Short mmCIF file of C-alpha atoms in Angstrom, two decimals:
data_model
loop_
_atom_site.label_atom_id
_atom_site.label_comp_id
_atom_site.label_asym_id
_atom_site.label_seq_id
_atom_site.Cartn_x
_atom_site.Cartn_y
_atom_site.Cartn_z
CA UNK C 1 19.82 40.31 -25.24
CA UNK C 2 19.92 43.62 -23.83
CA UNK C 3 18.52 44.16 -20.67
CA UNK C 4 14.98 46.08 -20.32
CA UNK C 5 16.41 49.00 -18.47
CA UNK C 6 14.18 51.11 -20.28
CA UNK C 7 10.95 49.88 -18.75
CA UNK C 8 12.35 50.39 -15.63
CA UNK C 9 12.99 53.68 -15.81
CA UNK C 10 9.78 54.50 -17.39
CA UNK C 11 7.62 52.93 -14.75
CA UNK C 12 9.93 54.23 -11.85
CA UNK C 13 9.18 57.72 -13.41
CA UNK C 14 5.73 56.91 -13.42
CA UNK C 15 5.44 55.57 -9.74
CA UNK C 16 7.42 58.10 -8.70
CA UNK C 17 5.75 61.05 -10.02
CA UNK C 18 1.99 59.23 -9.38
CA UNK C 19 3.58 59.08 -5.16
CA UNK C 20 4.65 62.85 -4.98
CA UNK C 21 1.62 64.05 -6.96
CA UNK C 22 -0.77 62.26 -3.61
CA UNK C 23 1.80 63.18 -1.16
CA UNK C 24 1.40 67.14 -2.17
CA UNK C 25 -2.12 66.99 -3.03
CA UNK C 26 -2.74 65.86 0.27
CA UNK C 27 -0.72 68.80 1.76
CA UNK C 28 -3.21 71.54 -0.45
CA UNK C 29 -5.56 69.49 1.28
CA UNK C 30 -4.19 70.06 4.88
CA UNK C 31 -3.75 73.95 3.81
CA UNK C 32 -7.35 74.03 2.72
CA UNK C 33 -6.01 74.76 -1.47
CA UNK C 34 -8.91 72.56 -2.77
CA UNK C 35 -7.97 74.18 -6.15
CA UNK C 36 -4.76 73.29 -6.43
CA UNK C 37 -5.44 69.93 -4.77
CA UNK C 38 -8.13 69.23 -7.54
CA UNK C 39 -6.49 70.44 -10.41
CA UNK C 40 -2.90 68.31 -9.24
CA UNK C 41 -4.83 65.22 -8.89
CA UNK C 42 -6.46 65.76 -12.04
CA UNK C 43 -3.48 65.78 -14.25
CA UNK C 44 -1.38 62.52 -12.30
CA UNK C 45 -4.95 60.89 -12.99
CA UNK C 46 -5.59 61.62 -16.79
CA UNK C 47 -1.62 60.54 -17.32
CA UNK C 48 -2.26 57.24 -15.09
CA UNK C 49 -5.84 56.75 -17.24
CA UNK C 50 -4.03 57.00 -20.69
CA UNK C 51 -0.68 54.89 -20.07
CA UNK C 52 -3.33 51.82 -19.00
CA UNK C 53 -5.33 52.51 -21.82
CA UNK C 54 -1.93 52.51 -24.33
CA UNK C 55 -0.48 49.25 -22.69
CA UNK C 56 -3.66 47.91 -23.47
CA UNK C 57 -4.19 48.51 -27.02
CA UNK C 58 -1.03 47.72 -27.99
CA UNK C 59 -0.85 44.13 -26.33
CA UNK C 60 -4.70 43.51 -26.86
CA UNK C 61 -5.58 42.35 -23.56
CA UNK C 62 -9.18 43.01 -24.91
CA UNK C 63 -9.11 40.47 -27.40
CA UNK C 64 -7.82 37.76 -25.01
CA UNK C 65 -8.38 35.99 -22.05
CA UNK C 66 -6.63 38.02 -19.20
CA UNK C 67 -9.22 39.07 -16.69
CA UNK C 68 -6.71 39.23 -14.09
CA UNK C 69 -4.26 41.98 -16.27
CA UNK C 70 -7.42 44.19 -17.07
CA UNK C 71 -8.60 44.46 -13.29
CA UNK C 72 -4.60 45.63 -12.37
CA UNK C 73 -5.38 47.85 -14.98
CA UNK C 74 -8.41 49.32 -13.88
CA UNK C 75 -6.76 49.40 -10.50
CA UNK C 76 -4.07 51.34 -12.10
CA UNK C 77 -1.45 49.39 -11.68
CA UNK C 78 -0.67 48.05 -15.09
CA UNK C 79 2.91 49.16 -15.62
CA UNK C 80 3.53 47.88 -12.64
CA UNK C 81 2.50 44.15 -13.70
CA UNK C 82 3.86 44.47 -17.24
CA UNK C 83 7.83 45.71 -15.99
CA UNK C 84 7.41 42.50 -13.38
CA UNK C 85 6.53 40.38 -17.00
CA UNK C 86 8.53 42.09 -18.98
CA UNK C 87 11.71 40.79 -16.36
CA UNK C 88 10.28 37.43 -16.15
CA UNK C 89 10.93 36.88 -19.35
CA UNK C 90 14.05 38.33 -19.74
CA UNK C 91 15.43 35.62 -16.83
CA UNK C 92 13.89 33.27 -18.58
CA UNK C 93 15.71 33.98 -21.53
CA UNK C 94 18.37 30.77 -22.46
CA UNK C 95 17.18 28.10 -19.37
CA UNK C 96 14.84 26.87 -22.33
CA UNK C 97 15.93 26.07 -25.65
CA UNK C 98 13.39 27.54 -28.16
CA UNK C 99 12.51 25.03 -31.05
CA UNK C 100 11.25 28.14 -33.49
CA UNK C 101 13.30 31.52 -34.07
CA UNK C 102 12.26 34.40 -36.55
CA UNK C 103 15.18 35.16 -38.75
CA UNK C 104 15.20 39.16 -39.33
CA UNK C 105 17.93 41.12 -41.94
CA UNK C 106 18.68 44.21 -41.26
CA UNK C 107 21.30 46.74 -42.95
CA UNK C 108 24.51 48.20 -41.77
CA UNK C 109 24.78 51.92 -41.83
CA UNK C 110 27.46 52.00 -44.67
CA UNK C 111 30.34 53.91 -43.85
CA UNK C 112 32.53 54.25 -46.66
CA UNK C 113 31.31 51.48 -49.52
CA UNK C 114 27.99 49.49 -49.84
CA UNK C 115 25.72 49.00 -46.94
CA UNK C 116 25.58 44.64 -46.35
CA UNK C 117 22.56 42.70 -44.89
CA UNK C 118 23.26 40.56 -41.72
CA UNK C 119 21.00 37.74 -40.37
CA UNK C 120 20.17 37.27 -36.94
CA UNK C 121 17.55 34.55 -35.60
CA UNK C 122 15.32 35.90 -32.84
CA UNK C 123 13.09 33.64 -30.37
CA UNK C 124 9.85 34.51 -29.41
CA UNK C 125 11.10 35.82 -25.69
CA UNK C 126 12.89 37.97 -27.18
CA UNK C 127 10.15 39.15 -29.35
CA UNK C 128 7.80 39.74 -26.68
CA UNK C 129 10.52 41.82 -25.05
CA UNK C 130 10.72 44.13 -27.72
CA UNK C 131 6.71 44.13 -27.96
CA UNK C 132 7.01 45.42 -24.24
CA UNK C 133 9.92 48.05 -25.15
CA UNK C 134 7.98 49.52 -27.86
CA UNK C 135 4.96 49.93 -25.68
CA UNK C 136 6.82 51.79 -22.70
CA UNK C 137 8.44 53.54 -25.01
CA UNK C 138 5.07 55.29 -26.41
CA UNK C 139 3.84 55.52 -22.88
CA UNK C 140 6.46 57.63 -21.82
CA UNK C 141 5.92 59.86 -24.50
CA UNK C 142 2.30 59.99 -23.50
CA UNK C 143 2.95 60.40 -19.86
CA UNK C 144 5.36 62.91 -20.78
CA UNK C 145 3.39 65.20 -22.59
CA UNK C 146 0.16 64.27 -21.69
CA UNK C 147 0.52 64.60 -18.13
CA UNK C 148 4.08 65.59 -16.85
CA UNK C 149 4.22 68.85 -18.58
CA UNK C 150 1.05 70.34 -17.81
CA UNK C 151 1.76 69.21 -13.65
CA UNK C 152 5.66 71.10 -13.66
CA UNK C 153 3.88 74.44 -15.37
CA UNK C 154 0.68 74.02 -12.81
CA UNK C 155 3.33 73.73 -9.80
CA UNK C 156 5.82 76.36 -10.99
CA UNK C 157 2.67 78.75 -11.17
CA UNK C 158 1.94 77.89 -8.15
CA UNK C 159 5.47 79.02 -7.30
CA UNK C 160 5.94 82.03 -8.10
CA UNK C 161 2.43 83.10 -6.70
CA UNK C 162 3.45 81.78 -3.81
CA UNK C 163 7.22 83.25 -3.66
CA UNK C 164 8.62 79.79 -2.22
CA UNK C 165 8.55 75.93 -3.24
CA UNK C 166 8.24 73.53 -0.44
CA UNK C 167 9.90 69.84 -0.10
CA UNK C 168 6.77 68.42 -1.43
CA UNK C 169 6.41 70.51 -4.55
CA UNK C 170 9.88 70.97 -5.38
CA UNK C 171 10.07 67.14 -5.54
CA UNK C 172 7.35 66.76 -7.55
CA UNK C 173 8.83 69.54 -10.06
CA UNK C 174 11.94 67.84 -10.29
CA UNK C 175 10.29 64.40 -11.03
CA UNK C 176 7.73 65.89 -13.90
CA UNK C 177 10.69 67.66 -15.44
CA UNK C 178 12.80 64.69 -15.86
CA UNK C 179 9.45 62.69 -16.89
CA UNK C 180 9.37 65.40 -19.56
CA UNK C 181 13.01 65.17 -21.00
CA UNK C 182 12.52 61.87 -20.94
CA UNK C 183 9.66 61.21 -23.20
CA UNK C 184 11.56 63.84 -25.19
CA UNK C 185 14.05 61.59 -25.73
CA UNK C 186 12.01 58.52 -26.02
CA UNK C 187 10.45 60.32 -29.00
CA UNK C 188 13.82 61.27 -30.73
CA UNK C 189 14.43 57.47 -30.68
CA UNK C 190 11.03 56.51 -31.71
CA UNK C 191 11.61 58.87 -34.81
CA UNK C 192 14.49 57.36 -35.42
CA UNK C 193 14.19 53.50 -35.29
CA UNK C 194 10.99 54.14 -37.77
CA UNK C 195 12.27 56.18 -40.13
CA UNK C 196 15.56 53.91 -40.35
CA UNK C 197 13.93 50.64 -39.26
CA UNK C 198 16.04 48.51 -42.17
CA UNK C 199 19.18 49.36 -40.73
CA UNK C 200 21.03 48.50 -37.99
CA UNK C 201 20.91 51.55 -35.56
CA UNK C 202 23.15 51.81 -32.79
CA UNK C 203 22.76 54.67 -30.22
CA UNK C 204 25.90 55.79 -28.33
CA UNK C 205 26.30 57.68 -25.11
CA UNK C 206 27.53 60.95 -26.53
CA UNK C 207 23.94 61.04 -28.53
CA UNK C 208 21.96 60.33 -25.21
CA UNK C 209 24.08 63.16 -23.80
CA UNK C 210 22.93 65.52 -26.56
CA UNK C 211 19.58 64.68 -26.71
CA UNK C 212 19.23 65.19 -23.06
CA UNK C 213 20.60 68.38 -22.76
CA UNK C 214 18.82 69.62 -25.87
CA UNK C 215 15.52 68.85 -24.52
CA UNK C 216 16.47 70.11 -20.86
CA UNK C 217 16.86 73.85 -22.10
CA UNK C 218 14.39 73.85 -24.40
CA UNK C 219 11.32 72.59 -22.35
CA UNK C 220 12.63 73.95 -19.33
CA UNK C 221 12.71 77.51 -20.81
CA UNK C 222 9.32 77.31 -23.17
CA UNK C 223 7.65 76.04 -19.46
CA UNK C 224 9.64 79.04 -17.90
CA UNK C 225 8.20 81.25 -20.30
CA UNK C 226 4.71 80.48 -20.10
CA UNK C 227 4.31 81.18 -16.20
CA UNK C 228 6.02 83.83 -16.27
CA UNK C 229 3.63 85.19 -19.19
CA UNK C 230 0.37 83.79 -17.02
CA UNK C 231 1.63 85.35 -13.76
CA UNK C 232 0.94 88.82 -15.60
CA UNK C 233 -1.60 88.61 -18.25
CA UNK C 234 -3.82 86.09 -17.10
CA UNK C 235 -6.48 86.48 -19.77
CA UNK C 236 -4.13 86.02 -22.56
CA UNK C 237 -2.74 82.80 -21.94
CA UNK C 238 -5.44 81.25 -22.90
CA UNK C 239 -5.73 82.50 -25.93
CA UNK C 240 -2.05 81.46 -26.42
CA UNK C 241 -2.28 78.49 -25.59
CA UNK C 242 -5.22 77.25 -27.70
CA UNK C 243 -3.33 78.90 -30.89
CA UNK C 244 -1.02 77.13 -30.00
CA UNK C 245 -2.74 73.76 -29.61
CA UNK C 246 -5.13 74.46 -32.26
CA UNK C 247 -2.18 75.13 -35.32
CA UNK C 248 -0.62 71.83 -34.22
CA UNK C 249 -3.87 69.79 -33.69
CA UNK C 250 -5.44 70.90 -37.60
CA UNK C 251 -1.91 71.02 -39.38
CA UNK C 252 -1.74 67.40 -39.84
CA UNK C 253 -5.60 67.33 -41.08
CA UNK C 254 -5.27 70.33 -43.17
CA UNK C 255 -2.14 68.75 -45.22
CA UNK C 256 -4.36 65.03 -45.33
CA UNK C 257 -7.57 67.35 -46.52
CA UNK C 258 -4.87 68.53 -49.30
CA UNK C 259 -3.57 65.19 -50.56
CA UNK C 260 -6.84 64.32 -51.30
CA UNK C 261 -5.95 60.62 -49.76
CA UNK C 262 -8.24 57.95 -48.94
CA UNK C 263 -9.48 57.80 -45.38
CA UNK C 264 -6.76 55.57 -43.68
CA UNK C 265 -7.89 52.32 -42.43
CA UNK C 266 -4.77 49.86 -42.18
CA UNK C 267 -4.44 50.90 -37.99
CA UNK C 268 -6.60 48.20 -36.64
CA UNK C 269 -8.39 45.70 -38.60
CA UNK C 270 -11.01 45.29 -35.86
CA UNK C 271 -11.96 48.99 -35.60
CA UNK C 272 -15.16 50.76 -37.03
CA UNK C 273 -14.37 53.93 -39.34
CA UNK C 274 -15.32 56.15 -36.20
CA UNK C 275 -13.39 54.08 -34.20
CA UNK C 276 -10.19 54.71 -36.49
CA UNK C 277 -11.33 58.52 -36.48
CA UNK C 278 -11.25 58.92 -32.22
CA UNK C 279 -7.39 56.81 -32.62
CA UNK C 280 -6.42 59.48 -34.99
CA UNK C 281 -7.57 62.71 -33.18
CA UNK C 282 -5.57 61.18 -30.42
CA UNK C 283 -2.66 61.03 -32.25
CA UNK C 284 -2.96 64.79 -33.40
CA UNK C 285 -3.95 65.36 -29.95
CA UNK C 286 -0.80 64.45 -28.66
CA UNK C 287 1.47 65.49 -31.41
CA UNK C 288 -0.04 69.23 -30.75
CA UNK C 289 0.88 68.65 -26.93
CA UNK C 290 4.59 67.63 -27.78
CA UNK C 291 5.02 70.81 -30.26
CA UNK C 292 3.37 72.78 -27.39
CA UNK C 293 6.47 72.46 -25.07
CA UNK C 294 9.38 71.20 -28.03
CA UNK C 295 10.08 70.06 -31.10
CA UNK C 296 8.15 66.85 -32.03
CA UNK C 297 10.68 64.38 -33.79
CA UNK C 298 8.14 62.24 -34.97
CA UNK C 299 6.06 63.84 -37.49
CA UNK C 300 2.78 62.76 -38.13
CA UNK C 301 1.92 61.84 -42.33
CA UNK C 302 -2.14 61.14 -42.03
CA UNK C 303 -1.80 60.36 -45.59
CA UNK C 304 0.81 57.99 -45.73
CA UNK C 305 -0.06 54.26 -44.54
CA UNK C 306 2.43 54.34 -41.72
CA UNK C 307 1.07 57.62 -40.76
CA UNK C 308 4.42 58.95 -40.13
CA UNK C 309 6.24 61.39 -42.31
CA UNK C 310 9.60 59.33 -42.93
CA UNK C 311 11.64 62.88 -44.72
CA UNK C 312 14.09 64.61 -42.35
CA UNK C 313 12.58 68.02 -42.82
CA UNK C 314 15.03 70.71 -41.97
CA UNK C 315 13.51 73.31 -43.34
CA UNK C 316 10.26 72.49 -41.31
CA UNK C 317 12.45 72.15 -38.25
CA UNK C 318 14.06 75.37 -38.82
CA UNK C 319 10.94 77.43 -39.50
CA UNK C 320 9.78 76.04 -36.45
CA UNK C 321 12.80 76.99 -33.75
CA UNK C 322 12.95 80.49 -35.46
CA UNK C 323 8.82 81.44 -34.66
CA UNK C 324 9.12 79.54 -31.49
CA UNK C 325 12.25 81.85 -30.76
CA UNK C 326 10.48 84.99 -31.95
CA UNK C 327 6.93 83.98 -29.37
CA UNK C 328 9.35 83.28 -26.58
CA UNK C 329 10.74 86.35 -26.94
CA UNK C 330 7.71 87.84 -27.51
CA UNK C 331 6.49 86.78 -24.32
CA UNK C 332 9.07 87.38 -22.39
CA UNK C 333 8.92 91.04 -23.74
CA UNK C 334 5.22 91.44 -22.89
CA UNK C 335 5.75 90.12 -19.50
CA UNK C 336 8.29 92.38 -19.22
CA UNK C 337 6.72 95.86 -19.68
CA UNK C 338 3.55 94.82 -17.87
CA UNK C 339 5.35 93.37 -14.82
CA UNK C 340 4.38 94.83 -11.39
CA UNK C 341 6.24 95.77 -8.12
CA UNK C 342 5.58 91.71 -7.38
CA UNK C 343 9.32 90.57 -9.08
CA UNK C 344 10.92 93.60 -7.77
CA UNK C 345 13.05 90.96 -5.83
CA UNK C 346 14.34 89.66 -9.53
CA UNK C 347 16.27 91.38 -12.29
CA UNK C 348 13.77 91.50 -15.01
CA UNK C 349 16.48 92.32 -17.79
CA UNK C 350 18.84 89.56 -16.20
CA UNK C 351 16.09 86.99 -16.32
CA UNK C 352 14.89 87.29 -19.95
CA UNK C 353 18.74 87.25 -21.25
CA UNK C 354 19.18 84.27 -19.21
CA UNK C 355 16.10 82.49 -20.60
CA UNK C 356 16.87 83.53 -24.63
CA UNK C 357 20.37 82.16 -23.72
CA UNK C 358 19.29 79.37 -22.47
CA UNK C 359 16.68 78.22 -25.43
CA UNK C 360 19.61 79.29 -27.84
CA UNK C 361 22.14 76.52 -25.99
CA UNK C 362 19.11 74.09 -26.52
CA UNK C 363 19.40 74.76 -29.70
CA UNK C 364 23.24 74.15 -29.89
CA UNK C 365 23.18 70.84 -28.34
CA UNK C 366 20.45 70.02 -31.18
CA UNK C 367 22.79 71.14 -33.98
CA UNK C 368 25.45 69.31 -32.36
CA UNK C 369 23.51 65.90 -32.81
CA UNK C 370 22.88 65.83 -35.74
CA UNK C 371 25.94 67.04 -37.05
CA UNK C 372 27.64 64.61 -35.26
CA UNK C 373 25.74 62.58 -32.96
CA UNK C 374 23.42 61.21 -35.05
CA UNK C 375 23.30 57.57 -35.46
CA UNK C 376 21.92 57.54 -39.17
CA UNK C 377 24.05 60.88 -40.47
CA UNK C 378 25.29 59.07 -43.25
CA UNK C 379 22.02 58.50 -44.94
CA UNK C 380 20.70 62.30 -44.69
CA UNK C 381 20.91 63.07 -48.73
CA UNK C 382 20.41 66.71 -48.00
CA UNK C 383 22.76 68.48 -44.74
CA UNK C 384 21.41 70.43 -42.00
CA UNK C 385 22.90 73.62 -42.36
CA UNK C 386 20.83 73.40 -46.41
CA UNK C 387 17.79 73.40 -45.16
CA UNK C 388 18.67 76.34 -42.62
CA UNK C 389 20.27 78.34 -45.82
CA UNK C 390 17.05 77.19 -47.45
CA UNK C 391 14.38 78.68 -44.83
CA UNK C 392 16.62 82.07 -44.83
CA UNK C 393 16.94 82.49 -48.37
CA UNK C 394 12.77 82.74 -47.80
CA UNK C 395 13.04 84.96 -45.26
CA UNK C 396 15.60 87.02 -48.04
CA UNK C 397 12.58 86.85 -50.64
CA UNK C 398 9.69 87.27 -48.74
CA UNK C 399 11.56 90.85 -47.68
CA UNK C 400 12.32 91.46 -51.28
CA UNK C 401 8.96 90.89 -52.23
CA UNK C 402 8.12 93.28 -49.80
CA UNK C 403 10.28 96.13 -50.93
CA UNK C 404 9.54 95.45 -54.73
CA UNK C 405 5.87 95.83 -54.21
CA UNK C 406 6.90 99.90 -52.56
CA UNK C 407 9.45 99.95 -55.79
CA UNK C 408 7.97 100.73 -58.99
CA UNK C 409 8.90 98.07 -61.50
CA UNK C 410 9.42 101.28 -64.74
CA UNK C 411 12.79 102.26 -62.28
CA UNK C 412 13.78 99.17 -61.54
CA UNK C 413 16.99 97.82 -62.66
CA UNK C 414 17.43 95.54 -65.74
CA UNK C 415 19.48 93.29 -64.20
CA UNK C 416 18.09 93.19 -60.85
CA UNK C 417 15.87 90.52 -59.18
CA UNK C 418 12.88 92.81 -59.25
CA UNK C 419 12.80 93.73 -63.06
CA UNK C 420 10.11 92.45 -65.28
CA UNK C 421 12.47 90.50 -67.42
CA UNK C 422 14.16 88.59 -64.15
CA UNK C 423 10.34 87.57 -63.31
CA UNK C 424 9.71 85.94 -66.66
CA UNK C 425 13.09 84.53 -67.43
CA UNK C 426 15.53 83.86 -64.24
CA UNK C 427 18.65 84.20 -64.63
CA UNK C 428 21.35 81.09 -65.57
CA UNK C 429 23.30 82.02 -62.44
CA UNK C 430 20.90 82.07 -60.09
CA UNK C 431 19.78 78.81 -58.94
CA UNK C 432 16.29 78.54 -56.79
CA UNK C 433 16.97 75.49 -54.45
CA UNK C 434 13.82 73.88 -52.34
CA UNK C 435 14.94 72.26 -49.37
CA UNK C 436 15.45 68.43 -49.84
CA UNK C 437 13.58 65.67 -48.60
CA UNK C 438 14.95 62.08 -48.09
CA UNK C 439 11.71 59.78 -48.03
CA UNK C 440 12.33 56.22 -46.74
CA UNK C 441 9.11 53.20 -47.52
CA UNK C 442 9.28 51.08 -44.25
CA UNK C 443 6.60 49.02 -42.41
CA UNK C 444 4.25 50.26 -39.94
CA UNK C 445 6.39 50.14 -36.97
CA UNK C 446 3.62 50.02 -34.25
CA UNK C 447 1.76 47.23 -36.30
CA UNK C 448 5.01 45.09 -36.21
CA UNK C 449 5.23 45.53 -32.34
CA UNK C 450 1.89 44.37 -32.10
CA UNK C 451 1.57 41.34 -34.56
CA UNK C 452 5.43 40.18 -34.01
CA UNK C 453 4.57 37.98 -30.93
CA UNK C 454 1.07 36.34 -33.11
CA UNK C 455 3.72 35.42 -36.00
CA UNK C 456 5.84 34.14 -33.33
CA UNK C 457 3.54 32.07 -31.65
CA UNK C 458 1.56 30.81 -35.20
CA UNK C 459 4.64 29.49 -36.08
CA UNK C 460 4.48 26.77 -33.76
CA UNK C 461 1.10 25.83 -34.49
CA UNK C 462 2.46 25.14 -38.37
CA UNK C 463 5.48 23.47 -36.92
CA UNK C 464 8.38 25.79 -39.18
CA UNK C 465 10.27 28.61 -39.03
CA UNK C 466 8.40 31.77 -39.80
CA UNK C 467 10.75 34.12 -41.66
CA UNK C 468 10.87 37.76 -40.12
CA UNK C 469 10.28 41.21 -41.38
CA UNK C 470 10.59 41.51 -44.99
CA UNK C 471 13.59 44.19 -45.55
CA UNK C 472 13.63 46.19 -48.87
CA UNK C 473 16.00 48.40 -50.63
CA UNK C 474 15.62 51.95 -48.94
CA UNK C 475 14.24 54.16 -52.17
CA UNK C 476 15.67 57.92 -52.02
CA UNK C 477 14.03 60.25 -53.86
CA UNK C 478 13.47 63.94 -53.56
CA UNK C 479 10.30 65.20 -53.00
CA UNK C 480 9.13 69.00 -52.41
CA UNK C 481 7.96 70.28 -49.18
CA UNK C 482 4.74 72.78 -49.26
#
């Protein structure tokens, strides 16, 4: 059993960051910034408010008898109590001989012929372990987004009004931004242990590497962007920011509204209809904050019962770094001719290559893992640099359409692409691809963290071994992308 150095880290990030936001709160307190003071407590409070709440729901401490867990709670200091559990029961793990296991198959990533099943019995510490993995896991993401990012673009404002970062601030920069990357990453693994859940995924070091330097330069530069963008226009970052938010927070609705699906109501048996409706907006709510700052790895499906899309999108990924690429430099553009005499200290020109460059290596490292870092790269059915060819060869036609509609169609060329008879009957050699989708069926990966533990422990009221997750063949098929 591996050891639960991931809950570690997430609740040292979490302490840590919660510490240096009172320590320089109380400093714009001494200074008499009651602004700043309010607004930095605010944002280390709503983060601290929504990890307890997550740890929570996902153990249902409401349902049960814990009075003494929901009062550390209240007192903030959940994570605290459930990384002291969570390494309880790891040391307990093998002193006691466990008379019931769950026996769970999973698949091996095939690498040159058939993929085989393997067996492995799990006890019920261990499944409680991996109950408290997936749920630190999530918080981080939350804390991340939710909380980290908006501090590190509040302080680094505060920065460059202030032309100087203290001990206090530049601490609690430095904390936020490596609370960021890491719920970054915490998400790229999320994404991919549900998407692949019946296989056998191992993560190496060389992907961490990747992953982490991926999401350094690309949330360190949007961030970057932003202030510098709000230090000159202040009155049009708003509006940037809800368009922003907004796009992200009604895409996922607008493409459910579409389906024409059923309302979903497989997330928690014991919630009301508008109950299920407030868990949902909170889950758009926080998949527009991710896509705010980066790339958001796990995409939300409203219509599928898992309420995760399982494809690997590339075309959706690539449309999304190229108009990200094109607002950042957009912004950067803007802030450049209406900059005043206050960066004269700077090169301007310097400091927007330096930031494009930047996002661009971000970009790299991302193409790097998942050309070869990926853990899963052997099951994509459709390749990366397809579903980049794919979102260019619409950037190709959309400019075509563009100059045919100038062009009249009388002069046009028989043979061309913009002749009447190439619109009615295409051509044999020309072949109109859409980009690929590889859609996997698994189980709901959050409602397995939370029931695992209940099998585990009906089993011994029965008195026989409960079998585990039910493992079917992964289905491929291709599907087309809107």
């Amino acid at each position: 059993m591996r050891l639960p150095s991931s809950i570690f880290v997430s609740v040292s990030l979490f302490t840590a960051e919660t510490t240096a936001a009172l320590y320089l709160s109380s400093t714009y307190r001494s200074a008499g910034d009651q602004i700043w003071q309010g607004l930095t407590l605010l944002f280390a409070f709503v983060a601290s408010v929504l990890v307890q709440l997550t740890l929570t729901f996902i153990h249902r401490d409401l349902g049960r008898d814990r009075p003494l867990v929901l009062l550390l709670h209240i007192l903030q200091l959940g994570p605290i109590v459930r990384c002291l559990e969570a390494f309880c029961i790891y040391g307990s793990v093998g002193r006691v001989e466990e008379p019931y296991v769950s026996i769970t198959r999973k698949k091996q990533i095939p690498r040159r012929g058939p993929s085989e099943e393997v067996e492995r019995q799990v006890g019920q510490a261990e499944g409680k372990l991996f109950t408290h993995r997936a749920a630190f896991a999530r918080t981080s993401v939350i804390q991340a987004f939710l909380g980290s990012a908006p501090q590190l673009t509040l302080q680094l404002y505060i920065c460059v009004l202030q032309r100087g970062v203290s001990i206090g601030r530049g601490t609690l920069m430095v904390i936020s931004l490596l609370s960021i990357v890491y719920g970054a990453l915490r998400c790229n693994i999320l994404a991919i242990k549900i998407k692949y859940d019946d296989y056998e995924v191992d993560i190496r070091p060389m992907a961490y590497v990747c992953i982490f330097l991926w999401r350094s330069f690309e949330i360190a530069t949007r961030m970057a962007v932003l202030v510098l963008f709000s230090s000159v226009l202040q009155l049009w970052i708003l509006p940037v920011v809800l368009a922003n938010f907004l796009l992200f927070f009604l895409y996922p609705w607008v493409l459910f509204w579409h389906s024409h699906s059923p309302f979903p109501d497989n997330i928690e048996k014991t919630l009301t209809r508008v109950g299920t409706t407030i868990v949902l907006c909170l889950l758009t709510f926080l998949y527009a904050g991710i896509n705010m700052f980066c790339w958001s790895a796990v995409q939300l499906k409203l219509s599928d019962p898992d309420l995760i899309n399982h494809s690997q999108n590339w075309y959706r990924m690539a449309v999304y770094y190229i108009l990200r690429f094109a607002e950042n430099g957009s912004l950067l553009l803007l802030w450049y001719v209406y900059k005043t005499d206050f960066y004269k200290f700077i090169c301007a020109p310097l400091l927007v290559l330096q930031l494009l460059v930047a996002y661009a290596i971000g970009i790299f490292f991302m193409l790097v893992f998942y050309r070869f870092c990926h853990p899963c790269r052997r099951l994509f059915s459709s390749s990366m640099s397809q579903g980049f060819w794919d979102c260019s060869a619409l950037l190709c036609l959309l400019c075509s359409a563009d100059s045919s509609e100038n062009q009249p169609l009388d002069k046009a060329a028989p043979g061309s692409a913009c002749s009447p008879t190439a619109l009615k009957e295409p051509a044999c050699d020309q072949v109109c691809e859409t980009p690929n989708d590889t859609t996997y069926d698994m189980p709901n990966d959050l409602l397995y963290d939370s029931t695992y533990v209940e099998s585990l422990s009906m089993s011994n009221d029965v008195g026989g071994i409960t079998d585990g997750q039910r493992n079917g063949d992964v289905r491929q098929n291709v599907s087309l992308d809107a």
